[in-house]
Amino acid sequence: MNPTALSCILSGVLLNTSAQLLLKAGVNAVSPFEFSRANIVPIGLQLIAQWPIIGGLICYAFSLVVWIIGLSRVDVSIAYPMLSLGYVLNALLAAYFFGETLTLQRLIGTAIILLGVYVLARG
């Protein structure tokens, strides 16, 4: 994988990770809610008004563009598993920003993901 392709793939992963974290921050600002017919519109309006939600959607849009560019340069069998790096980043950053717990089981799973990405990238 050449440096341009790698940068596209990693940029897509970072943008996707950012989108997830921003969406979580926006949802946290609205607080937990039940999904029901009665509150679809009120909750939807609250969510749409959250700047982190808007930022997350923008990150998703950019990640899609960068991802398409990356896929034009890399086999999907290599590129797609690289998305799992986003799981690792999200777990670590969610612990930092949202106080989510990184249990031993989660850390072992994260290490397995990293090992898998390493094996794929070397092959």
PDB file of N, CA and C in Angstrom, residues 78-116:
ATOM      1  N   ILE A  78      -8.209  -5.506   1.916  1.00  0.00           N
ATOM      2  CA  ILE A  78      -7.210  -4.882   2.798  1.00  0.00           C
ATOM      3  C   ILE A  78      -7.813  -3.664   3.481  1.00  0.00           C
ATOM      4  N   ALA A  79      -8.512  -2.837   2.725  1.00  0.00           N
ATOM      5  CA  ALA A  79      -9.037  -1.569   3.253  1.00  0.00           C
ATOM      6  C   ALA A  79     -10.099  -1.775   4.328  1.00  0.00           C
ATOM      7  N   TYR A  80     -11.054  -2.647   4.065  1.00  0.00           N
ATOM      8  CA  TYR A  80     -12.183  -2.794   4.985  1.00  0.00           C
ATOM      9  C   TYR A  80     -11.758  -3.232   6.387  1.00  0.00           C
ATOM     10  N   PRO A  81     -10.884  -4.216   6.509  1.00  0.00           N
ATOM     11  CA  PRO A  81     -10.442  -4.575   7.869  1.00  0.00           C
ATOM     12  C   PRO A  81      -9.721  -3.435   8.596  1.00  0.00           C
ATOM     13  N   MET A  82      -9.149  -2.503   7.846  1.00  0.00           N
ATOM     14  CA  MET A  82      -8.481  -1.359   8.477  1.00  0.00           C
ATOM     15  C   MET A  82      -9.482  -0.492   9.247  1.00  0.00           C
ATOM     16  N   LEU A  83     -10.755  -0.574   8.878  1.00  0.00           N
ATOM     17  CA  LEU A  83     -11.785   0.166   9.621  1.00  0.00           C
ATOM     18  C   LEU A  83     -11.828  -0.251  11.083  1.00  0.00           C
ATOM     19  N   SER A  84     -11.387  -1.472  11.371  1.00  0.00           N
ATOM     20  CA  SER A  84     -11.424  -1.933  12.754  1.00  0.00           C
ATOM     21  C   SER A  84     -10.482  -1.133  13.652  1.00  0.00           C
ATOM     22  N   LEU A  85      -9.543  -0.409  13.065  1.00  0.00           N
ATOM     23  CA  LEU A  85      -8.727   0.507  13.872  1.00  0.00           C
ATOM     24  C   LEU A  85      -9.608   1.552  14.550  1.00  0.00           C
ATOM     25  N   GLY A  86     -10.721   1.864  13.907  1.00  0.00           N
ATOM     26  CA  GLY A  86     -11.676   2.793  14.508  1.00  0.00           C
ATOM     27  C   GLY A  86     -12.250   2.253  15.808  1.00  0.00           C
ATOM     28  N   TYR A  87     -12.455   0.931  15.910  1.00  0.00           N
ATOM     29  CA  TYR A  87     -12.934   0.329  17.156  1.00  0.00           C
ATOM     30  C   TYR A  87     -11.939   0.586  18.277  1.00  0.00           C
ATOM     31  N   VAL A  88     -10.667   0.423  17.957  1.00  0.00           N
ATOM     32  CA  VAL A  88      -9.616   0.625  18.946  1.00  0.00           C
ATOM     33  C   VAL A  88      -9.597   2.089  19.395  1.00  0.00           C
ATOM     34  N   LEU A  89      -9.575   2.996  18.434  1.00  0.00           N
ATOM     35  CA  LEU A  89      -9.553   4.420  18.774  1.00  0.00           C
ATOM     36  C   LEU A  89     -10.792   4.837  19.551  1.00  0.00           C
ATOM     37  N   ASN A  90     -11.953   4.350  19.127  1.00  0.00           N
ATOM     38  CA  ASN A  90     -13.182   4.701  19.828  1.00  0.00           C
ATOM     39  C   ASN A  90     -13.178   4.200  21.263  1.00  0.00           C
ATOM     40  N   ALA A  91     -12.693   3.006  21.488  1.00  0.00           N
ATOM     41  CA  ALA A  91     -12.649   2.470  22.849  1.00  0.00           C
ATOM     42  C   ALA A  91     -11.749   3.330  23.736  1.00  0.00           C
ATOM     43  N   LEU A  92     -10.570   3.660  23.224  1.00  0.00           N
ATOM     44  CA  LEU A  92      -9.626   4.458  24.018  1.00  0.00           C
ATOM     45  C   LEU A  92     -10.132   5.878  24.246  1.00  0.00           C
ATOM     46  N   LEU A  93     -10.644   6.500  23.194  1.00  0.00           N
ATOM     47  CA  LEU A  93     -11.112   7.882  23.322  1.00  0.00           C
ATOM     48  C   LEU A  93     -12.419   7.983  24.101  1.00  0.00           C
ATOM     49  N   ALA A  94     -13.270   6.972  24.026  1.00  0.00           N
ATOM     50  CA  ALA A  94     -14.506   6.975  24.822  1.00  0.00           C
ATOM     51  C   ALA A  94     -14.169   6.859  26.309  1.00  0.00           C
ATOM     52  N   ALA A  95     -13.144   6.110  26.630  1.00  0.00           N
ATOM     53  CA  ALA A  95     -12.703   6.023  28.027  1.00  0.00           C
ATOM     54  C   ALA A  95     -12.199   7.392  28.494  1.00  0.00           C
ATOM     55  N   TYR A  96     -11.457   8.060  27.637  1.00  0.00           N
ATOM     56  CA  TYR A  96     -10.892   9.367  27.993  1.00  0.00           C
ATOM     57  C   TYR A  96     -11.970  10.454  28.078  1.00  0.00           C
ATOM     58  N   PHE A  97     -12.799  10.575  27.039  1.00  0.00           N
ATOM     59  CA  PHE A  97     -13.764  11.671  26.975  1.00  0.00           C
ATOM     60  C   PHE A  97     -15.058  11.416  27.749  1.00  0.00           C
ATOM     61  N   PHE A  98     -15.512  10.168  27.791  1.00  0.00           N
ATOM     62  CA  PHE A  98     -16.815   9.874  28.377  1.00  0.00           C
ATOM     63  C   PHE A  98     -16.732   9.031  29.643  1.00  0.00           C
ATOM     64  N   GLY A  99     -15.519   8.675  30.042  1.00  0.00           N
ATOM     65  CA  GLY A  99     -15.356   7.891  31.263  1.00  0.00           C
ATOM     66  C   GLY A  99     -15.820   6.450  31.134  1.00  0.00           C
ATOM     67  N   GLU A 100     -15.902   5.941  29.898  1.00  0.00           N
ATOM     68  CA  GLU A 100     -16.304   4.552  29.711  1.00  0.00           C
ATOM     69  C   GLU A 100     -15.200   3.628  30.229  1.00  0.00           C
ATOM     70  N   THR A 101     -15.600   2.487  30.720  1.00  0.00           N
ATOM     71  CA  THR A 101     -14.671   1.565  31.354  1.00  0.00           C
ATOM     72  C   THR A 101     -13.966   0.683  30.326  1.00  0.00           C
ATOM     73  N   LEU A 102     -12.654   0.601  30.472  1.00  0.00           N
ATOM     74  CA  LEU A 102     -11.863  -0.326  29.655  1.00  0.00           C
ATOM     75  C   LEU A 102     -11.542  -1.535  30.527  1.00  0.00           C
ATOM     76  N   THR A 103     -12.388  -2.536  30.454  1.00  0.00           N
ATOM     77  CA  THR A 103     -12.172  -3.756  31.223  1.00  0.00           C
ATOM     78  C   THR A 103     -11.043  -4.572  30.595  1.00  0.00           C
ATOM     79  N   LEU A 104     -10.582  -5.557  31.325  1.00  0.00           N
ATOM     80  CA  LEU A 104      -9.540  -6.437  30.795  1.00  0.00           C
ATOM     81  C   LEU A 104     -10.021  -7.123  29.523  1.00  0.00           C
ATOM     82  N   GLN A 105     -11.265  -7.543  29.507  1.00  0.00           N
ATOM     83  CA  GLN A 105     -11.826  -8.205  28.325  1.00  0.00           C
ATOM     84  C   GLN A 105     -11.807  -7.266  27.119  1.00  0.00           C
ATOM     85  N   ARG A 106     -12.171  -6.008  27.313  1.00  0.00           N
ATOM     86  CA  ARG A 106     -12.148  -5.039  26.206  1.00  0.00           C
ATOM     87  C   ARG A 106     -10.723  -4.786  25.732  1.00  0.00           C
ATOM     88  N   LEU A 107      -9.794  -4.712  26.678  1.00  0.00           N
ATOM     89  CA  LEU A 107      -8.392  -4.486  26.290  1.00  0.00           C
ATOM     90  C   LEU A 107      -7.836  -5.673  25.512  1.00  0.00           C
ATOM     91  N   ILE A 108      -8.192  -6.882  25.910  1.00  0.00           N
ATOM     92  CA  ILE A 108      -7.735  -8.071  25.180  1.00  0.00           C
ATOM     93  C   ILE A 108      -8.337  -8.078  23.778  1.00  0.00           C
ATOM     94  N   GLY A 109      -9.628  -7.765  23.675  1.00  0.00           N
ATOM     95  CA  GLY A 109     -10.270  -7.687  22.356  1.00  0.00           C
ATOM     96  C   GLY A 109      -9.615  -6.643  21.479  1.00  0.00           C
ATOM     97  N   THR A 110      -9.271  -5.511  22.072  1.00  0.00           N
ATOM     98  CA  THR A 110      -8.603  -4.443  21.337  1.00  0.00           C
ATOM     99  C   THR A 110      -7.233  -4.904  20.843  1.00  0.00           C
ATOM    100  N   ALA A 111      -6.516  -5.614  21.678  1.00  0.00           N
ATOM    101  CA  ALA A 111      -5.203  -6.138  21.274  1.00  0.00           C
ATOM    102  C   ALA A 111      -5.340  -7.141  20.128  1.00  0.00           C
ATOM    103  N   ILE A 112      -6.379  -7.951  20.172  1.00  0.00           N
ATOM    104  CA  ILE A 112      -6.620  -8.920  19.087  1.00  0.00           C
ATOM    105  C   ILE A 112      -6.913  -8.189  17.782  1.00  0.00           C
ATOM    106  N   ILE A 113      -7.697  -7.125  17.857  1.00  0.00           N
ATOM    107  CA  ILE A 113      -7.990  -6.325  16.656  1.00  0.00           C
ATOM    108  C   ILE A 113      -6.697  -5.745  16.082  1.00  0.00           C
ATOM    109  N   LEU A 114      -5.871  -5.182  16.944  1.00  0.00           N
ATOM    110  CA  LEU A 114      -4.604  -4.608  16.474  1.00  0.00           C
ATOM    111  C   LEU A 114      -3.715  -5.660  15.834  1.00  0.00           C
ATOM    112  N   LEU A 115      -3.665  -6.827  16.421  1.00  0.00           N
ATOM    113  CA  LEU A 115      -2.876  -7.918  15.849  1.00  0.00           C
ATOM    114  C   LEU A 115      -3.415  -8.303  14.476  1.00  0.00           C
ATOM    115  N   GLY A 116      -4.727  -8.385  14.353  1.00  0.00           N
ATOM    116  CA  GLY A 116      -5.336  -8.723  13.057  1.00  0.00           C
ATOM    117  C   GLY A 116      -5.033  -7.694  11.995  1.00  0.00           C
TER     118      GLY A 116
END
